[in-house]
Amino acid sequence: MPEYHIYLGADHRGYKTKEELFPILNSCHENVVVEDLGAEKYEQDDDFNDPAIAVAQAVASDEHGLGVLLCGSAHGVTMQANRIRGARAINASTEASAKIGREHDHANILCLPADELDVDTAEKIIKAFCHARPSKDERYVRRVKRLDEGEKDEEGEVEFGFSVKTFRDDGVEDSEEE
């Protein structure tokens, strides 16, 4: 069996859990290499963005790599990771949700809410995610391909063809084409 990586990252609210999970994950299988991509130390004023970007970039450039991110709610790291092309991050707090995200949505990054989970539960969710395999069922493959659809503009950025609805402070709808 080939070696594969789990890229691990957390902000200050996920730092303690990340530190406790690292040795557990690092010893779970001889073919698994766990890389800690930050935070390197507890800093109350750090931002979730930095570890989320580091993990998402590592996973996006490693076809067989998986990522695990932790922050208080998991919302911030999930949103940030999904801005990196090739990253498919999900927020899960149950084994079933993590498994289905990996199988049906081909997720490659698992984001966990450190404020809501103890280390044992987080470990079980991570293992469910890592042991699941992306489904080859045509409908799931088709849906995943659609995640990357779009046209690149002059700078190479992806543009999606849909309208974004926003509302002004007075409650009036203000639509603009993307």
PDB file of C-alpha atoms in Angstrom:
ATOM      1  CA  MET A   1       0.000   0.000   0.000  1.00  0.00           C
ATOM      2  CA  PRO A   2       1.437   3.427  -0.940  1.00  0.00           C
ATOM      3  CA  GLU A   3       2.148   6.111   1.604  1.00  0.00           C
ATOM      4  CA  TYR A   4      -0.353   8.935   1.906  1.00  0.00           C
ATOM      5  CA  HIS A   5      -0.410  12.189   3.823  1.00  0.00           C
ATOM      6  CA  ILE A   6      -2.838  13.738   6.238  1.00  0.00           C
ATOM      7  CA  TYR A   7      -2.233  17.478   6.433  1.00  0.00           C
ATOM      8  CA  LEU A   8      -3.334  18.834   9.804  1.00  0.00           C
ATOM      9  CA  GLY A   9      -4.028  22.450  10.733  1.00  0.00           C
ATOM     10  CA  ALA A  10      -5.842  24.526  13.345  1.00  0.00           C
ATOM     11  CA  ASP A  11      -6.332  28.015  14.656  1.00  0.00           C
ATOM     12  CA  HIS A  12      -6.158  28.917  18.368  1.00  0.00           C
ATOM     13  CA  ARG A  13      -9.534  27.354  19.189  1.00  0.00           C
ATOM     14  CA  GLY A  14      -8.548  24.065  17.552  1.00  0.00           C
ATOM     15  CA  TYR A  15      -4.903  24.117  18.624  1.00  0.00           C
ATOM     16  CA  LYS A  16      -5.200  21.951  21.769  1.00  0.00           C
ATOM     17  CA  THR A  17      -7.257  19.293  19.959  1.00  0.00           C
ATOM     18  CA  LYS A  18      -4.809  19.299  17.014  1.00  0.00           C
ATOM     19  CA  GLU A  19      -1.880  18.773  19.371  1.00  0.00           C
ATOM     20  CA  GLU A  20      -3.655  15.824  21.018  1.00  0.00           C
ATOM     21  CA  LEU A  21      -4.686  14.293  17.672  1.00  0.00           C
ATOM     22  CA  PHE A  22      -1.275  14.524  16.001  1.00  0.00           C
ATOM     23  CA  PRO A  23       0.402  11.576  17.773  1.00  0.00           C
ATOM     24  CA  ILE A  24      -2.772   9.477  17.568  1.00  0.00           C
ATOM     25  CA  LEU A  25      -3.089   9.974  13.808  1.00  0.00           C
ATOM     26  CA  ASN A  26       0.641   9.663  13.248  1.00  0.00           C
ATOM     27  CA  SER A  27       0.636   6.165  14.765  1.00  0.00           C
ATOM     28  CA  CYS A  28      -2.652   4.913  13.267  1.00  0.00           C
ATOM     29  CA  HIS A  29      -1.105   3.214  10.216  1.00  0.00           C
ATOM     30  CA  GLU A  30       2.416   2.642   8.913  1.00  0.00           C
ATOM     31  CA  ASN A  31       1.535   4.117   5.495  1.00  0.00           C
ATOM     32  CA  VAL A  32       0.134   7.363   6.884  1.00  0.00           C
ATOM     33  CA  VAL A  33       2.351  10.403   7.273  1.00  0.00           C
ATOM     34  CA  VAL A  34       0.819  13.266   9.239  1.00  0.00           C
ATOM     35  CA  GLU A  35       2.143  16.746   8.565  1.00  0.00           C
ATOM     36  CA  ASP A  36       1.317  19.546  10.992  1.00  0.00           C
ATOM     37  CA  LEU A  37       0.887  22.750   8.970  1.00  0.00           C
ATOM     38  CA  GLY A  38       0.120  25.026  11.895  1.00  0.00           C
ATOM     39  CA  ALA A  39      -0.525  26.749  14.067  1.00  0.00           C
ATOM     40  CA  GLU A  40       2.878  26.004  15.500  1.00  0.00           C
ATOM     41  CA  LYS A  41       1.984  27.439  18.914  1.00  0.00           C
ATOM     42  CA  TYR A  42      -1.078  28.728  20.707  1.00  0.00           C
ATOM     43  CA  GLU A  43      -1.759  32.360  19.862  1.00  0.00           C
ATOM     44  CA  GLN A  44      -5.122  33.675  20.987  1.00  0.00           C
ATOM     45  CA  ASP A  45      -5.231  36.331  18.264  1.00  0.00           C
ATOM     46  CA  ASP A  46      -4.307  34.141  15.290  1.00  0.00           C
ATOM     47  CA  ASP A  47      -6.590  33.780  12.281  1.00  0.00           C
ATOM     48  CA  PHE A  48      -8.115  30.578  10.914  1.00  0.00           C
ATOM     49  CA  ASN A  49      -7.127  31.621   7.401  1.00  0.00           C
ATOM     50  CA  ASP A  50      -3.446  30.699   7.573  1.00  0.00           C
ATOM     51  CA  PRO A  51      -3.724  27.006   8.517  1.00  0.00           C
ATOM     52  CA  ALA A  52      -6.752  26.607   6.213  1.00  0.00           C
ATOM     53  CA  ILE A  53      -4.822  27.980   3.242  1.00  0.00           C
ATOM     54  CA  ALA A  54      -1.744  25.871   4.064  1.00  0.00           C
ATOM     55  CA  VAL A  55      -3.738  22.635   4.356  1.00  0.00           C
ATOM     56  CA  ALA A  56      -5.898  23.347   1.285  1.00  0.00           C
ATOM     57  CA  GLN A  57      -2.869  24.122  -0.885  1.00  0.00           C
ATOM     58  CA  ALA A  58      -1.074  20.980   0.299  1.00  0.00           C
ATOM     59  CA  VAL A  59      -4.102  18.777  -0.382  1.00  0.00           C
ATOM     60  CA  ALA A  60      -4.810  20.402  -3.757  1.00  0.00           C
ATOM     61  CA  SER A  61      -1.264  19.592  -4.870  1.00  0.00           C
ATOM     62  CA  ASP A  62      -1.268  16.021  -3.493  1.00  0.00           C
ATOM     63  CA  GLU A  63      -3.653  13.721  -5.364  1.00  0.00           C
ATOM     64  CA  HIS A  64      -3.712  11.184  -2.543  1.00  0.00           C
ATOM     65  CA  GLY A  65      -3.451  13.587   0.397  1.00  0.00           C
ATOM     66  CA  LEU A  66      -6.229  14.404   2.827  1.00  0.00           C
ATOM     67  CA  GLY A  67      -6.603  17.348   5.152  1.00  0.00           C
ATOM     68  CA  VAL A  68      -8.002  17.869   8.621  1.00  0.00           C
ATOM     69  CA  LEU A  69      -8.704  21.374   9.884  1.00  0.00           C
ATOM     70  CA  LEU A  70      -9.957  22.470  13.276  1.00  0.00           C
ATOM     71  CA  CYS A  71     -11.346  25.739  14.511  1.00  0.00           C
ATOM     72  CA  GLY A  72     -14.080  26.581  17.010  1.00  0.00           C
ATOM     73  CA  SER A  73     -17.071  26.050  14.712  1.00  0.00           C
ATOM     74  CA  ALA A  74     -15.246  24.701  11.623  1.00  0.00           C
ATOM     75  CA  HIS A  75     -17.104  27.260   9.518  1.00  0.00           C
ATOM     76  CA  GLY A  76     -14.216  29.649   8.894  1.00  0.00           C
ATOM     77  CA  VAL A  77     -11.672  26.994   7.930  1.00  0.00           C
ATOM     78  CA  THR A  78     -14.231  25.315   5.659  1.00  0.00           C
ATOM     79  CA  MET A  79     -15.004  28.539   3.796  1.00  0.00           C
ATOM     80  CA  GLN A  80     -11.324  29.474   3.471  1.00  0.00           C
ATOM     81  CA  ALA A  81     -10.211  26.016   2.313  1.00  0.00           C
ATOM     82  CA  ASN A  82     -12.907  25.892  -0.361  1.00  0.00           C
ATOM     83  CA  ARG A  83     -11.459  29.012  -1.974  1.00  0.00           C
ATOM     84  CA  ILE A  84      -8.446  26.974  -3.091  1.00  0.00           C
ATOM     85  CA  ARG A  85      -9.016  25.239  -6.431  1.00  0.00           C
ATOM     86  CA  GLY A  86      -8.882  21.479  -5.972  1.00  0.00           C
ATOM     87  CA  ALA A  87      -9.806  21.617  -2.296  1.00  0.00           C
ATOM     88  CA  ARG A  88     -13.164  20.092  -1.376  1.00  0.00           C
ATOM     89  CA  ALA A  89     -13.674  20.817   2.296  1.00  0.00           C
ATOM     90  CA  ILE A  90     -16.631  19.681   4.372  1.00  0.00           C
ATOM     91  CA  ASN A  91     -17.710  20.523   7.891  1.00  0.00           C
ATOM     92  CA  ALA A  92     -18.710  17.387   9.811  1.00  0.00           C
ATOM     93  CA  SER A  93     -19.412  16.552  13.434  1.00  0.00           C
ATOM     94  CA  THR A  94     -20.487  12.921  13.035  1.00  0.00           C
ATOM     95  CA  GLU A  95     -18.869   9.835  11.565  1.00  0.00           C
ATOM     96  CA  ALA A  96     -21.791   9.363   9.164  1.00  0.00           C
ATOM     97  CA  SER A  97     -21.558  12.909   7.848  1.00  0.00           C
ATOM     98  CA  ALA A  98     -17.800  12.651   7.318  1.00  0.00           C
ATOM     99  CA  LYS A  99     -18.155   9.297   5.552  1.00  0.00           C
ATOM    100  CA  ILE A 100     -20.884  10.469   3.185  1.00  0.00           C
ATOM    101  CA  GLY A 101     -18.967  13.686   2.439  1.00  0.00           C
ATOM    102  CA  ARG A 102     -15.979  11.615   1.368  1.00  0.00           C
ATOM    103  CA  GLU A 103     -18.001   9.034  -0.592  1.00  0.00           C
ATOM    104  CA  HIS A 104     -20.610  11.199  -2.316  1.00  0.00           C
ATOM    105  CA  ASP A 105     -18.882  14.579  -2.531  1.00  0.00           C
ATOM    106  CA  HIS A 106     -15.295  13.341  -2.883  1.00  0.00           C
ATOM    107  CA  ALA A 107     -14.256  15.654  -0.043  1.00  0.00           C
ATOM    108  CA  ASN A 108     -10.533  15.757   0.562  1.00  0.00           C
ATOM    109  CA  ILE A 109     -10.519  18.029   3.620  1.00  0.00           C
ATOM    110  CA  LEU A 110     -12.423  17.390   6.833  1.00  0.00           C
ATOM    111  CA  CYS A 111     -13.152  20.427   9.001  1.00  0.00           C
ATOM    112  CA  LEU A 112     -14.052  19.787  12.620  1.00  0.00           C
ATOM    113  CA  PRO A 113     -15.641  22.060  15.252  1.00  0.00           C
ATOM    114  CA  ALA A 114     -13.141  21.864  18.110  1.00  0.00           C
ATOM    115  CA  ASP A 115     -15.546  23.622  20.503  1.00  0.00           C
ATOM    116  CA  GLU A 116     -18.068  20.795  20.097  1.00  0.00           C
ATOM    117  CA  LEU A 117     -15.959  17.620  19.982  1.00  0.00           C
ATOM    118  CA  ASP A 118     -13.723  15.781  22.413  1.00  0.00           C
ATOM    119  CA  VAL A 119     -10.538  14.165  21.098  1.00  0.00           C
ATOM    120  CA  ASP A 120     -11.975  10.621  21.047  1.00  0.00           C
ATOM    121  CA  THR A 121     -14.959  11.717  18.970  1.00  0.00           C
ATOM    122  CA  ALA A 122     -12.762  13.743  16.622  1.00  0.00           C
ATOM    123  CA  GLU A 123     -10.497  10.705  16.136  1.00  0.00           C
ATOM    124  CA  LYS A 124     -13.480   8.494  15.230  1.00  0.00           C
ATOM    125  CA  ILE A 125     -14.780  11.067  12.742  1.00  0.00           C
ATOM    126  CA  ILE A 126     -11.341  11.449  11.138  1.00  0.00           C
ATOM    127  CA  LYS A 127     -10.932   7.681  10.798  1.00  0.00           C
ATOM    128  CA  ALA A 128     -14.411   7.357   9.240  1.00  0.00           C
ATOM    129  CA  PHE A 129     -13.440  10.082   6.748  1.00  0.00           C
ATOM    130  CA  CYS A 130     -10.027   8.577   5.928  1.00  0.00           C
ATOM    131  CA  HIS A 131     -11.328   5.021   5.517  1.00  0.00           C
ATOM    132  CA  ALA A 132     -14.167   6.054   3.197  1.00  0.00           C
ATOM    133  CA  ARG A 133     -13.517   5.991  -0.543  1.00  0.00           C
ATOM    134  CA  PRO A 134     -14.992   8.347  -3.133  1.00  0.00           C
ATOM    135  CA  SER A 135     -17.858   6.700  -4.992  1.00  0.00           C
ATOM    136  CA  LYS A 136     -17.376   5.986  -8.684  1.00  0.00           C
ATOM    137  CA  ASP A 137     -21.135   6.121  -9.235  1.00  0.00           C
ATOM    138  CA  GLU A 138     -21.733   8.332 -12.293  1.00  0.00           C
ATOM    139  CA  ARG A 139     -24.069  10.755 -10.495  1.00  0.00           C
ATOM    140  CA  TYR A 140     -21.511  11.554  -7.794  1.00  0.00           C
ATOM    141  CA  VAL A 141     -18.660  11.862 -10.277  1.00  0.00           C
ATOM    142  CA  ARG A 142     -20.803  14.207 -12.410  1.00  0.00           C
ATOM    143  CA  ARG A 143     -21.662  16.393  -9.418  1.00  0.00           C
ATOM    144  CA  VAL A 144     -18.054  16.662  -8.312  1.00  0.00           C
ATOM    145  CA  LYS A 145     -16.962  17.680 -11.823  1.00  0.00           C
ATOM    146  CA  ARG A 146     -19.548  20.445 -11.729  1.00  0.00           C
ATOM    147  CA  LEU A 147     -17.869  21.883  -8.631  1.00  0.00           C
ATOM    148  CA  ASP A 148     -14.944  22.930 -10.817  1.00  0.00           C
ATOM    149  CA  GLU A 149     -16.991  24.185 -13.763  1.00  0.00           C
ATOM    150  CA  GLY A 150     -16.597  27.770 -14.821  1.00  0.00           C
ATOM    151  CA  GLU A 151     -14.664  29.862 -17.250  1.00  0.00           C
ATOM    152  CA  LYS A 152     -11.314  31.435 -16.484  1.00  0.00           C
ATOM    153  CA  ASP A 153     -10.922  35.154 -16.942  1.00  0.00           C
ATOM    154  CA  GLU A 154      -7.733  36.892 -18.146  1.00  0.00           C
ATOM    155  CA  GLU A 155      -6.052  36.418 -14.762  1.00  0.00           C
ATOM    156  CA  GLY A 156      -6.865  32.702 -14.685  1.00  0.00           C
ATOM    157  CA  GLU A 157      -9.585  33.120 -12.071  1.00  0.00           C
ATOM    158  CA  VAL A 158     -12.761  31.079 -12.441  1.00  0.00           C
ATOM    159  CA  GLU A 159     -15.934  33.004 -13.212  1.00  0.00           C
ATOM    160  CA  PHE A 160     -19.291  31.400 -12.614  1.00  0.00           C
ATOM    161  CA  GLY A 161     -22.347  32.363 -14.632  1.00  0.00           C
ATOM    162  CA  PHE A 162     -24.986  33.140 -12.030  1.00  0.00           C
ATOM    163  CA  SER A 163     -26.544  36.148 -10.367  1.00  0.00           C
ATOM    164  CA  VAL A 164     -25.714  37.242  -6.865  1.00  0.00           C
ATOM    165  CA  LYS A 165     -28.561  38.834  -4.965  1.00  0.00           C
ATOM    166  CA  THR A 166     -27.728  41.332  -2.292  1.00  0.00           C
ATOM    167  CA  PHE A 167     -29.932  43.627  -0.273  1.00  0.00           C
ATOM    168  CA  ARG A 168     -29.266  47.231   0.588  1.00  0.00           C
ATOM    169  CA  ASP A 169     -29.741  48.488   4.116  1.00  0.00           C
ATOM    170  CA  ASP A 170     -33.255  49.626   3.202  1.00  0.00           C
ATOM    171  CA  GLY A 171     -34.236  46.046   2.252  1.00  0.00           C
ATOM    172  CA  VAL A 172     -34.393  46.660  -1.504  1.00  0.00           C
ATOM    173  CA  GLU A 173     -32.968  43.871  -3.651  1.00  0.00           C
ATOM    174  CA  ASP A 174     -29.849  44.868  -5.556  1.00  0.00           C
ATOM    175  CA  SER A 175     -28.811  42.190  -8.115  1.00  0.00           C
ATOM    176  CA  GLU A 176     -25.605  42.110 -10.056  1.00  0.00           C
ATOM    177  CA  GLU A 177     -24.353  39.614 -12.626  1.00  0.00           C
ATOM    178  CA  GLU A 178     -21.267  37.633 -11.700  1.00  0.00           C
TER     179      GLU A 178
END
